[in-house]
Coordinates of C-alpha atoms in Angstrom, one line a residue:
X1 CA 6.8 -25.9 -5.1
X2 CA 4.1 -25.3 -8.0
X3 CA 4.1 -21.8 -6.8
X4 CA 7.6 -21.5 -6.6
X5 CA 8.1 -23.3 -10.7
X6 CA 5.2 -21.0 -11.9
X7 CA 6.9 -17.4 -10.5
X8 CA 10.4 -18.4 -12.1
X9 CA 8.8 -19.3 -15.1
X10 CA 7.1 -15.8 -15.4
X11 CA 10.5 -14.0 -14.4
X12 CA 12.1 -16.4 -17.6
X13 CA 9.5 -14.8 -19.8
X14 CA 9.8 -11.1 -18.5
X15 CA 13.2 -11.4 -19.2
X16 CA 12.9 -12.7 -23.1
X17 CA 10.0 -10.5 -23.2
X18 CA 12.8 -7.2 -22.8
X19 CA 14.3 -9.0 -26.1
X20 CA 11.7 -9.5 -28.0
X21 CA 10.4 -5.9 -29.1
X22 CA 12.4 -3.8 -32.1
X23 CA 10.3 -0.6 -30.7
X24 CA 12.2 1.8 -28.8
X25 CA 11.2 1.4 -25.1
X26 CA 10.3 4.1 -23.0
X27 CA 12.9 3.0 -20.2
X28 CA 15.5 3.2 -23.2
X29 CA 15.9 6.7 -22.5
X30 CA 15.5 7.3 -19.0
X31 CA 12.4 6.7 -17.5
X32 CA 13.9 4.3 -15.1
X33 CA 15.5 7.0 -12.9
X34 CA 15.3 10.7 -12.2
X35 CA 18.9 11.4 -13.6
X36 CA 20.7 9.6 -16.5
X37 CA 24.2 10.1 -15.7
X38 CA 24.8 6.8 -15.5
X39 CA 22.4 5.5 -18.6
X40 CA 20.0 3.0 -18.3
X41 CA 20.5 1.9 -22.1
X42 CA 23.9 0.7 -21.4
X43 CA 24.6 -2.7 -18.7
X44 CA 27.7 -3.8 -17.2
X45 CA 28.2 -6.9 -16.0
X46 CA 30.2 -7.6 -13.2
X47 CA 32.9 -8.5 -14.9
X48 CA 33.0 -6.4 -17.9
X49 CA 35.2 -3.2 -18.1
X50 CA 32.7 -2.1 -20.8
X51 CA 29.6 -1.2 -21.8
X52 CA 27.0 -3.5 -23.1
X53 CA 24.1 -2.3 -25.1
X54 CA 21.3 -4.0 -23.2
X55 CA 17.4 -1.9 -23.5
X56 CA 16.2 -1.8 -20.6
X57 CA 13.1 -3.1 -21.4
X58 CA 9.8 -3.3 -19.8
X59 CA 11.5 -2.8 -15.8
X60 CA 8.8 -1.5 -14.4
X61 CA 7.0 -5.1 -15.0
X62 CA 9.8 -6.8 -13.7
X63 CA 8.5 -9.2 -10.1
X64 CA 11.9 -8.9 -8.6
X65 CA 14.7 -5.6 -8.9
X66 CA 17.9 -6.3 -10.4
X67 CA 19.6 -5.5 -7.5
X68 CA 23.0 -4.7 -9.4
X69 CA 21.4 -2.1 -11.9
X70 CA 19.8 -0.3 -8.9
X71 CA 23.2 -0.2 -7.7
X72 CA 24.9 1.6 -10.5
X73 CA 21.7 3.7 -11.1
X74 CA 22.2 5.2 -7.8
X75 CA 25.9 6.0 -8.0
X76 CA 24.8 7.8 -11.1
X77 CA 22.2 9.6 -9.1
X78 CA 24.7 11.1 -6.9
X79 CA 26.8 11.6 -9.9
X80 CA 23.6 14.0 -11.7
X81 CA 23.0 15.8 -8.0
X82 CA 27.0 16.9 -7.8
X83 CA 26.6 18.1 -10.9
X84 CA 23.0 20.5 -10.6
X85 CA 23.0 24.1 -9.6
X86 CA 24.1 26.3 -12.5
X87 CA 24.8 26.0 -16.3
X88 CA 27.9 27.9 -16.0
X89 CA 29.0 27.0 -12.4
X90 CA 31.7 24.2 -11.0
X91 CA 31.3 20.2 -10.5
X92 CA 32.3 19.7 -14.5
X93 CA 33.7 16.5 -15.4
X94 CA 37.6 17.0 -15.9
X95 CA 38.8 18.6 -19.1
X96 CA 35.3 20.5 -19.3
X97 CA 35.5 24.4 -20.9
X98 CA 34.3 26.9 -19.2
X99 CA 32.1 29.3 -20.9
X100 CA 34.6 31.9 -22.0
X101 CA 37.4 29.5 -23.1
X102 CA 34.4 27.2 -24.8
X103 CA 33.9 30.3 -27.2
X104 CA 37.7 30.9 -27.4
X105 CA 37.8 26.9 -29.0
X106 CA 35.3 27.9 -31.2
X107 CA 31.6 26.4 -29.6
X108 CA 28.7 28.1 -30.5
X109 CA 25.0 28.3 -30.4
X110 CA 24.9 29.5 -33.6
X111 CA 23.7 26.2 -35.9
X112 CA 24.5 25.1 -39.3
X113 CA 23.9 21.8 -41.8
X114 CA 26.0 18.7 -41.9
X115 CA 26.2 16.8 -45.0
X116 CA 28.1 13.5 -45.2
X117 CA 29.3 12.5 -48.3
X118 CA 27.9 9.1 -50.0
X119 CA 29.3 5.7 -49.3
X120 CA 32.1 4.7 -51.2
X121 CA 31.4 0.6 -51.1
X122 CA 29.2 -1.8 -51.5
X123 CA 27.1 -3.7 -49.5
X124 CA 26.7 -7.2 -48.7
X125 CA 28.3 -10.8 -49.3
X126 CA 31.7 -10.3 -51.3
X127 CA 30.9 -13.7 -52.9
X128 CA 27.9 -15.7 -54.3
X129 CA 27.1 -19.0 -52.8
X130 CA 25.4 -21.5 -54.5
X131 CA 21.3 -22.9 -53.3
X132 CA 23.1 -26.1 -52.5
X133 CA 25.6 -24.5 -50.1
X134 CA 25.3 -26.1 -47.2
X135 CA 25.6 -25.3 -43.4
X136 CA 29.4 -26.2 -43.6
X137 CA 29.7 -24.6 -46.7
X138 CA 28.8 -21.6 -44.6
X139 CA 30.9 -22.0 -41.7
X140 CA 33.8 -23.2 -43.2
X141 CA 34.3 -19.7 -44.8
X142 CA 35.5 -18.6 -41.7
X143 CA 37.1 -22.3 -40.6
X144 CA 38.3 -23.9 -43.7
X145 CA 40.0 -27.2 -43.9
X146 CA 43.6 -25.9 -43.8
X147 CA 42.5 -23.9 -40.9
X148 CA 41.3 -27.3 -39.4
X149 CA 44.4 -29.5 -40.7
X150 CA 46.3 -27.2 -38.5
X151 CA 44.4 -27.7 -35.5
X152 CA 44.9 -31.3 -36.5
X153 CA 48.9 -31.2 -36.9
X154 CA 49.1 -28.8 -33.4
X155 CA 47.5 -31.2 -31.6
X156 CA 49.4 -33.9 -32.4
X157 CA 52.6 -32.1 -32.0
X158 CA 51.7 -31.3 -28.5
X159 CA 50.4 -34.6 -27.6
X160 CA 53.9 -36.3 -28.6
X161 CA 55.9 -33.5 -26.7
X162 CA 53.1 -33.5 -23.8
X163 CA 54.2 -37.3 -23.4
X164 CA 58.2 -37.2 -24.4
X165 CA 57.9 -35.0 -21.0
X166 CA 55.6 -36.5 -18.7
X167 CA 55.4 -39.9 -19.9
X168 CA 53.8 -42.3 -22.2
X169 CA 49.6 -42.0 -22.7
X170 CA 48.7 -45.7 -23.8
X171 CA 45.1 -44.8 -24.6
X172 CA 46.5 -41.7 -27.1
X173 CA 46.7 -42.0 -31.1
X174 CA 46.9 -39.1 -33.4
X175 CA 44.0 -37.2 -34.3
X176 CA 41.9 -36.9 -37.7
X177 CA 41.2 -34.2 -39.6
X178 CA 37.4 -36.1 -39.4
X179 CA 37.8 -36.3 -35.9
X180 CA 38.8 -33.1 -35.5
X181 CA 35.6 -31.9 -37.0
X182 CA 33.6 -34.3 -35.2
X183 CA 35.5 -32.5 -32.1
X184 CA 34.0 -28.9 -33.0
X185 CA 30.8 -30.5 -33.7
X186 CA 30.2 -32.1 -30.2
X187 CA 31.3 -28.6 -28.5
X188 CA 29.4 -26.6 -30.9
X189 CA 26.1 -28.7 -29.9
X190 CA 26.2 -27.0 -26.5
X191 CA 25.3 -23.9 -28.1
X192 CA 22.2 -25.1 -29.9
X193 CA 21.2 -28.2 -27.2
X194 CA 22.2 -25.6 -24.2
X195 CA 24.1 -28.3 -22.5
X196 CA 25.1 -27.6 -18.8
X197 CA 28.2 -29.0 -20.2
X198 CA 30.0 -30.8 -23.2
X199 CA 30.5 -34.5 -21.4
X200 CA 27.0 -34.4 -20.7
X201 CA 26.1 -35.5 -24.3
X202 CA 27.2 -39.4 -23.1
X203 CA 25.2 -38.9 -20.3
X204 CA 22.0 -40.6 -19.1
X205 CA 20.6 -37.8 -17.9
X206 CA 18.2 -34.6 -19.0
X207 CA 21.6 -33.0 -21.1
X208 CA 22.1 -36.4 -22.7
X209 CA 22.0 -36.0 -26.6
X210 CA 22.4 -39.8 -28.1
X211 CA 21.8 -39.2 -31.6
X212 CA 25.4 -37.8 -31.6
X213 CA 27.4 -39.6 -28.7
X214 CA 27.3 -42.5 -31.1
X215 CA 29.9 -40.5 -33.2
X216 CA 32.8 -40.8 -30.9
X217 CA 33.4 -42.3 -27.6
X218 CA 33.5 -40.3 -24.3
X219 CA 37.1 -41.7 -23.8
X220 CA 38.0 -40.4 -27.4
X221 CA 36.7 -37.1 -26.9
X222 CA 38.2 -36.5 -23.2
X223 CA 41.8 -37.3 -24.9
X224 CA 41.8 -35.1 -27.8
X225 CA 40.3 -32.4 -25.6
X226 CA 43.2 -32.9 -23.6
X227 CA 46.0 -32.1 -26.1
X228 CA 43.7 -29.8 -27.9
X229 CA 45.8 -26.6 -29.6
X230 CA 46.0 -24.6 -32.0
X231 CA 49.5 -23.4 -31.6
X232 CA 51.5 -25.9 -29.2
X233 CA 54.9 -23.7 -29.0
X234 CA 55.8 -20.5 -27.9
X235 CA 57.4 -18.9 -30.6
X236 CA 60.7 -16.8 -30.0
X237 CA 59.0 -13.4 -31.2
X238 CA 55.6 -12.0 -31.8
X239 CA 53.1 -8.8 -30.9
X240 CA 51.3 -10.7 -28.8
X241 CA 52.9 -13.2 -26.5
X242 CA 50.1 -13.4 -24.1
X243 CA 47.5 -14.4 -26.8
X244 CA 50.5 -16.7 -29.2
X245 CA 48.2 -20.2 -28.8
X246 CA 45.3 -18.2 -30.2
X247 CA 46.8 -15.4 -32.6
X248 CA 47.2 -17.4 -35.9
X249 CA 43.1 -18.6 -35.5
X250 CA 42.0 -14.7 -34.9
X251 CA 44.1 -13.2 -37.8
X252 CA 43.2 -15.8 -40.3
X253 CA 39.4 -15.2 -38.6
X254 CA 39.7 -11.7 -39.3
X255 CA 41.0 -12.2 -42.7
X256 CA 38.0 -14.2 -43.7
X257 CA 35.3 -11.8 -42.2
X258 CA 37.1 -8.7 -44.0
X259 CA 36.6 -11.3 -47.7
X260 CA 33.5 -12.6 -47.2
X261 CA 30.9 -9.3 -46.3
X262 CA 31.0 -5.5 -47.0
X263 CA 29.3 -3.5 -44.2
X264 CA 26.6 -1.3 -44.7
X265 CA 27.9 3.0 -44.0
X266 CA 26.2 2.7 -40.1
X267 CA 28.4 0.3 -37.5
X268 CA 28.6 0.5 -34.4
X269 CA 31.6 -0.2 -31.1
X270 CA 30.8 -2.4 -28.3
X271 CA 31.7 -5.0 -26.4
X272 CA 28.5 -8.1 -26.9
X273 CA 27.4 -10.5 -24.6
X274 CA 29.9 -13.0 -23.9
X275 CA 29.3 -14.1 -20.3
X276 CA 26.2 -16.2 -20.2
X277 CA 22.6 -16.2 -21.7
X278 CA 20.8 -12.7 -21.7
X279 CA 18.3 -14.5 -19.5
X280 CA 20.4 -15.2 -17.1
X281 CA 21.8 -12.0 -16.9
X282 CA 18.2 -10.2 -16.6
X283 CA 17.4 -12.8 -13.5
X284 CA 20.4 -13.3 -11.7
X285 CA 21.0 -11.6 -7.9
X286 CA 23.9 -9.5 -7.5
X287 CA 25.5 -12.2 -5.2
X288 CA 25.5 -14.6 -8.3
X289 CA 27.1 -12.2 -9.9
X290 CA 29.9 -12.0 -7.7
X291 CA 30.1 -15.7 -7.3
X292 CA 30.9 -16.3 -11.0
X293 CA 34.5 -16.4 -12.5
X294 CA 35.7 -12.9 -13.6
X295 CA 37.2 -13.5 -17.2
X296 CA 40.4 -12.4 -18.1
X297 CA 40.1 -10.7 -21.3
X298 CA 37.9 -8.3 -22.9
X299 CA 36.5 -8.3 -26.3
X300 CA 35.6 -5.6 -28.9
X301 CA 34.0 -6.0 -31.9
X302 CA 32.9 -3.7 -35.2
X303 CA 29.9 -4.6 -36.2
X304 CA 27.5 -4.3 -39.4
X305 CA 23.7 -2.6 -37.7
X306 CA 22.0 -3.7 -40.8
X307 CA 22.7 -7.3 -40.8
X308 CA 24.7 -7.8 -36.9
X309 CA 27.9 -9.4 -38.5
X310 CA 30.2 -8.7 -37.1
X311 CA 33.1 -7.1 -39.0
X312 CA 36.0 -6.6 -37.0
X313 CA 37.2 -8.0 -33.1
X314 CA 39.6 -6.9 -30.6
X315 CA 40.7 -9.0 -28.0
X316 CA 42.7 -7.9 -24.7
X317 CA 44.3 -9.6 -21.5
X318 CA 43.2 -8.1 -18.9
X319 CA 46.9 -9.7 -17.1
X320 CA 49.8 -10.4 -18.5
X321 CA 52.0 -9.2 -21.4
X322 CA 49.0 -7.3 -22.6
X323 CA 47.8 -6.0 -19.6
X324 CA 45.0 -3.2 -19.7
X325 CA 46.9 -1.6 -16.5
X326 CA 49.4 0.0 -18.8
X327 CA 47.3 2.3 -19.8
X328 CA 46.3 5.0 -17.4
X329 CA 42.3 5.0 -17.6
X330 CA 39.6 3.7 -19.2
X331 CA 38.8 6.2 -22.2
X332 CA 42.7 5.7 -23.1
X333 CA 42.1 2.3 -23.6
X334 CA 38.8 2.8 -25.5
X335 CA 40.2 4.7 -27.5
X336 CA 42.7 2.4 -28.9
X337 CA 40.8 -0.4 -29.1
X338 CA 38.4 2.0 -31.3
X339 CA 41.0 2.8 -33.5
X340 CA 42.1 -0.6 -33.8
X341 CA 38.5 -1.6 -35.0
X342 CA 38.5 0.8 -37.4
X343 CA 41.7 1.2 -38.9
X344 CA 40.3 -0.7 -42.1
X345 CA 37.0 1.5 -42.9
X346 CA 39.2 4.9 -43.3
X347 CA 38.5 7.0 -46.4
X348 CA 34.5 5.0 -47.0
X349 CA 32.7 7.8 -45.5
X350 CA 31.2 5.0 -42.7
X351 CA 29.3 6.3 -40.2
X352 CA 30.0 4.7 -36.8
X353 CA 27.8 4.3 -33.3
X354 CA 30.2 4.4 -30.0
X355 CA 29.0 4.1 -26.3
X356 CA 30.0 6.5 -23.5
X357 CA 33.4 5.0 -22.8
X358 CA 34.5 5.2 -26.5
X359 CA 32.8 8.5 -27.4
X360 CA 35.1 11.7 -27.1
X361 CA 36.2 15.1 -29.0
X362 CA 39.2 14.1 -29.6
X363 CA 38.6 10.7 -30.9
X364 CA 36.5 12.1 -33.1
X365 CA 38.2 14.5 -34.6
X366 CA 40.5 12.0 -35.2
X367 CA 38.6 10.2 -37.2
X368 CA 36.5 12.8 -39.1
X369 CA 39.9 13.1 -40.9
X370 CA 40.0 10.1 -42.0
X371 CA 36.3 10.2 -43.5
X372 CA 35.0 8.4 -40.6
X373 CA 31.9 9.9 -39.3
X374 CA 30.7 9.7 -35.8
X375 CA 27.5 9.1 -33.2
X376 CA 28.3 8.6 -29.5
X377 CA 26.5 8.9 -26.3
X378 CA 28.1 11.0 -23.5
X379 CA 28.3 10.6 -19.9
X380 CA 30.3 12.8 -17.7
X381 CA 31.5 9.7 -15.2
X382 CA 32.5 7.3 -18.4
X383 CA 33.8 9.3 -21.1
X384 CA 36.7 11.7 -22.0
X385 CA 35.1 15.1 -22.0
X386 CA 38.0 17.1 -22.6
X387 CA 37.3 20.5 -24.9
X388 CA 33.5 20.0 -24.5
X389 CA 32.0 23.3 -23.0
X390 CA 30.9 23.0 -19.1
X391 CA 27.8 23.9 -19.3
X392 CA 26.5 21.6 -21.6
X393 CA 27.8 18.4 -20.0
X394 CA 26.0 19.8 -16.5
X395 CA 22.5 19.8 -15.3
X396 CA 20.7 23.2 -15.2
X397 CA 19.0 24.4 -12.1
X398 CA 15.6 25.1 -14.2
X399 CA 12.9 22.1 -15.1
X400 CA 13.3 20.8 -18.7
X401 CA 10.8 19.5 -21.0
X402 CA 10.5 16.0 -22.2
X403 CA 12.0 16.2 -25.6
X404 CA 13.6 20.1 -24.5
X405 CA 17.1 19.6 -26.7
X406 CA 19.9 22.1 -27.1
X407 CA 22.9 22.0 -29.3
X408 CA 26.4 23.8 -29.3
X409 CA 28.3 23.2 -32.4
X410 CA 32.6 23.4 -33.3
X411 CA 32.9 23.5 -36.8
X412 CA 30.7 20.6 -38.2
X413 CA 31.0 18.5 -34.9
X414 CA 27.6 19.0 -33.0
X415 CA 27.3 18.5 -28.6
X416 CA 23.4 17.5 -27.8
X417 CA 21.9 17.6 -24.7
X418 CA 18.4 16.3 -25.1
X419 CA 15.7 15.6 -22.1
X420 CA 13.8 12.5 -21.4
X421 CA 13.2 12.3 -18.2
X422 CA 16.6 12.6 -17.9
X423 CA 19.7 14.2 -19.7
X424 CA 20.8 12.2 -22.3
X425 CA 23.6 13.8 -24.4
X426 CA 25.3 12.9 -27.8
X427 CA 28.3 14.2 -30.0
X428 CA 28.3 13.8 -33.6
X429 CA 29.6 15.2 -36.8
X430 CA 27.2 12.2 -38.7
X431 CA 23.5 14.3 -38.4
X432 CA 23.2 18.0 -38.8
X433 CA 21.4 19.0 -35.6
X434 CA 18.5 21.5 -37.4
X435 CA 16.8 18.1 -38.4
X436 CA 14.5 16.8 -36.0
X437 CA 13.5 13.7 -35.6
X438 CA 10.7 11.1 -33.3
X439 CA 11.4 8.5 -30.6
X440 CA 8.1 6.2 -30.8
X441 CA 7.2 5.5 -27.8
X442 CA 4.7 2.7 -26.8
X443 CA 2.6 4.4 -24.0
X444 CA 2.6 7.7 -24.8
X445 CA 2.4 8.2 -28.8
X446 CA 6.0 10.1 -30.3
X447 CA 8.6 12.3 -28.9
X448 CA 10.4 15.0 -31.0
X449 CA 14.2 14.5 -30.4
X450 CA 17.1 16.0 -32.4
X451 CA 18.0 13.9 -35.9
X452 CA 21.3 11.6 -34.6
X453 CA 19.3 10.7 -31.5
X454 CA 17.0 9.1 -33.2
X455 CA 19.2 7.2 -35.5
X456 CA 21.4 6.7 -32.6
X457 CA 18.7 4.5 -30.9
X458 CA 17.5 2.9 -34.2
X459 CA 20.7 1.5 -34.8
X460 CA 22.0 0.6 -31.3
X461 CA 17.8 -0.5 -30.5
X462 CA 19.0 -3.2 -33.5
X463 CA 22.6 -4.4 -31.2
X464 CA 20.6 -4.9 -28.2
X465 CA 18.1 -7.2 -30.2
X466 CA 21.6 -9.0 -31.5
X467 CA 22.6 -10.1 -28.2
X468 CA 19.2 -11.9 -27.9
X469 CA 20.1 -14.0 -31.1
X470 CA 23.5 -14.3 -30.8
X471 CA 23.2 -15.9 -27.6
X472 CA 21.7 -18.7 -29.6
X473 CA 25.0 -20.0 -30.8
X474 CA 27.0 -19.0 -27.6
X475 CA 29.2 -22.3 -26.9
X476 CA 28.4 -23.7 -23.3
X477 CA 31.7 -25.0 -23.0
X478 CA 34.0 -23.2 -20.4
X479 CA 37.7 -24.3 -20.2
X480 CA 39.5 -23.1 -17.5
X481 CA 42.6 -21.6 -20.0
X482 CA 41.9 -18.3 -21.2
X483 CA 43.4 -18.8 -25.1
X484 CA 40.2 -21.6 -25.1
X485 CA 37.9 -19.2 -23.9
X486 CA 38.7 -16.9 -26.9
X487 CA 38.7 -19.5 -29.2
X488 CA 35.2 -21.4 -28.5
X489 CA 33.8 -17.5 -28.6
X490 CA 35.2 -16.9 -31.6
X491 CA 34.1 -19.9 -33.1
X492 CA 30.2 -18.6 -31.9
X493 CA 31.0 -15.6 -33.5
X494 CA 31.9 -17.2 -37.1
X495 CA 29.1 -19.1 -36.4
X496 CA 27.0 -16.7 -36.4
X497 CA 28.2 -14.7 -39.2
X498 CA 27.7 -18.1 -40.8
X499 CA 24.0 -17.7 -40.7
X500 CA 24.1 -14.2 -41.5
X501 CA 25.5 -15.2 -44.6
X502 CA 23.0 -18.1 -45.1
X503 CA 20.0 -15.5 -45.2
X504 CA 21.4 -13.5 -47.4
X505 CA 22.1 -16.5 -50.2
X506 CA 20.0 -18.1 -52.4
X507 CA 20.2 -21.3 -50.2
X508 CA 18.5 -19.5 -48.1
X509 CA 15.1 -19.6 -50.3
X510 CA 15.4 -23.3 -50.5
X511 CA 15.8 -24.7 -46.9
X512 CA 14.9 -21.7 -45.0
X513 CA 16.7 -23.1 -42.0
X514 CA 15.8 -21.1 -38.8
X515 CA 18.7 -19.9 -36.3
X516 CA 18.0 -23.1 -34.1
X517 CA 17.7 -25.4 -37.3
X518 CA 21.1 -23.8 -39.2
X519 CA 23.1 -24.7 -35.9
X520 CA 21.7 -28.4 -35.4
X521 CA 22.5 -28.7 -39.4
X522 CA 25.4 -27.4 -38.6
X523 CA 26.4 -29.9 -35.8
X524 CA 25.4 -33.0 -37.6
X525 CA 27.5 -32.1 -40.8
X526 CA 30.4 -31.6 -38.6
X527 CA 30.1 -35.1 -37.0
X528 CA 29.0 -36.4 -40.5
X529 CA 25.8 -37.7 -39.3
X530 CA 25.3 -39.6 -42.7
X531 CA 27.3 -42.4 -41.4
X532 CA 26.5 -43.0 -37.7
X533 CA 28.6 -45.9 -37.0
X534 CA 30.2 -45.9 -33.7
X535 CA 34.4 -45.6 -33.0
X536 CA 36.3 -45.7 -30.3

């Protein structure tokens, strides 16, 4: 049993240990695997339909394989040996140029500088908090108390037309605004306590927390989570019927992120961790993954890679009136969802990071007329490689070099194909490609790699280390309705833009409050800890 404790103790700590280094592995780019056509730097989970930036860190050390990487690492193995024979041969991903009609569109060898212009904002907090600012202070920009009233007046509404229909609930009276708070507080606590689940705070057991049970009964709680809403009726019209109980909390959301913080010029696209706790996803067996509950909605998200706030979400059903099955692939709906993320930051010469299922010419083009500029990674089985020339998107019969790079370019829009043990390629129109620059590497010293594939791992290096923290205000809570789900991960991401916010304030240099310490402030200003008298 010792032995038993002690081995999945050390598989806890390899997994935070992939987390925990800001240097750019070596498995990052490629050395897990012969062929990189499907990438190691990106994970999918088994419920995701997109791509989750996730270093593979430090695999080699691992004790046990994940046996549902291994699984998609091999499907992209016999994706990269369809593909090898000859530069200019067939096996192309669809929509791929041939030699002679590459040089008709205008791709050529020939190189030249990229410039892009300065950035037309500022950057940082749009407004100055105080040194006595508090935790709430901070959160309650995103969730103010109008935001909360209404939660308040919902519920009630839906409680007294829950029991005009179904009868009379004696042990019911309307909620408080101050029990309404005291309501987000005792779910919010799951994220910093890591509860197995909100009712185990009036427990006796390990997930007990009594310090805050005392706050409100169990009873209490159970009723207004009950009749909990934030919108309790249908309304006649709207864009978004599937997501109406939810919409009004994620524009107003939204509103407050776009008022509250300016983005730096480099962002990136990608769909975070949502599901569970990093380290469970690095240790858990690919029948675990089956056996959990697939969600039914996907979520997108802009996001700031100097600071990881996050700017910007996109939330789709994957059933229902918004159903992703409308659309006929993949890159299709990508590519919406990337326009929809960036339909704000047009005209700021930003510069944004995209993932192979976002990443395309014709995306991109897009939005370099719109003075957005642009750093993806390819991958001929995810993305939309239509107008990109054959042989640069297929292996070539002859050995490369580690750090061997080659470049075709269309006007200022530049198509990489750079060797790490693998083909890795990129398209951008962000980084001229006669700059070079160096992928530190901790084994074997540097690596000379064109200019956006560096940045490129830099800044999405910085997303993978955000999914470690973020996790640490991920809500344990898991209701069964799918508008809840989006709401309690919502509310973890305001809360961590919360904190964001905190560290870059002058409050900051007075409390220093750590992640961990900002959330349990958090939590006990919510339930008003000041007064700990019990109610009912």
């Amino acid at each position: 049993m010792a032995e038993c404790g002690r081995k999945a103790l050390s598989l806890l700590e390899a997994a935070r240990s992939r987390y925990e280094s800001l240097q750019i592995s070596d498995d990052v780019f490629g050395e897990s695997g012969d062929d990189s056509s499907d990438n190691p730097f990106y994970s999918t989970s088994g419920d995701s339909d997109s791509d989750n930036y996730i270093a593979e860190v430090g695999e080699e050390d691992q004790q046990q394989p994940q046996h549902h990487h291994h699984h998609q690492q091999k499907r992209g193995d016999k994706e990269g040996s369809g593909h090898r024979g000859g530069s200019g041969g067939g096996g192309g991903p669809p929509g791929a140029l041939s030699r002679s009609q590459a040089e008709e569109e205008g791709w050529t060898e020939t190189l030249q500088d990229v410039t892009v212009p300065p950035f037309k904002e500022t950057y940082g907090p749009a407004q100055k908090m105080t040194s006595s600012a508090t935790a709430l202070d901070f959160f309650q920009l995103f969730v103010p108390d109008n935001c909360i009233q209404n939660m308040v007046s919902q519920t009630n509404m839906y409680a007294k037309k829950f029991q005009e229909r179904f009868g009379s609930d004696e042990g019911w009276r309307p909620v408080t605004t101050k029990e309404m708070k005291a309501f987000l507080g005792f779910v919010t606590s799951t994220s910093v306590q890591r509860c197995e689940s909100v009712l185990s705070i009036w427990s006796s057991g390990f997930f007990s927390n009594q310090s805050i049970a005392l706050k409100m009964s169990q009873a209490r709680f159970e009723k207004i989570l009950k009749y909990f809403h934030i919108v309790a009726f249908r309304p006649s019209q709207g864009s978004n019927q599937g997501l109406y109980k939810i919409q009004p909390f994620l524009d107003s959301l939204q509103q407050s992120f776009s008022c509250t913080f300016r983005p730096s010029q480099t962002q990136v696209l990608h769909e975070p961790l949502i599901d569970e706790d990093p380290v469970f996803i690095t240790t858990c067996t690919e029948r675990e993954l089956r056996k959990r509950k697939k969600r039914k909605f996907s979520l997108w998200v802009r996001q700031c890679t100097s600071t990881g706030f996050i700017c910007q979400i996109s939330v789709h059903l994957k059933e229902g009136t918004d159903c992703l099955a409308t659309l006929k692939n993949k890159p299709q709906l990508h590519s919406l969802v990337a326009k929809q993320l960036c339909q704000n930051i047009s005209g700021k010469n930003t510069i944004i990071f995209t993932g192979p299922s976002i990443t395309s010419l014709g995306l991109f083009t897009e939005f370099s007329k719109q003075d957005i500029y642009c750093c993806g990674l390819l991958s001929t089985r995810k993305s939309d490689c239509t107008g990109l020339p054959q042989n640069m998107l297929v292996c070539s019969s002859t050995p490369a070099q580690r750090g061997q790079s080659r470049v075709m370019m269309k006007g200022s829009m530049s198509l990489i194909s750079w060797y790490n043990k693998g083909h890795f390629r990129f398209l951008t129109n962000a980084y001229p490609p006669t700059k070079q620059g160096i992928i530190i590497k901790r084994k074997s010293g540097e690596i000379t790699c064109p200019l956006a594939v560096e940045a490129f791992a830099a800044h999405l290096s910085y997303i993978c280390k955000y999914d470690d923290k973020y996790s640490k205000y991920f809500i344990f809570h898991k209701p069964n309705k799918t508008w809840q789900q989006v709401f309690w991960l919502s509310v973890s991401i305001a809360i961590n833009n919360a904190y964001i916010l905190y560290k870059m304030s002058e409050a900051y240099t007075v409390k220093r409050y750590s992640r961990a310490q900002f959330g349990e402030r958090l939590v006990r200003e919510l339930l008003d800890l000041d007064d700990c008298s019990p109610t009912l």
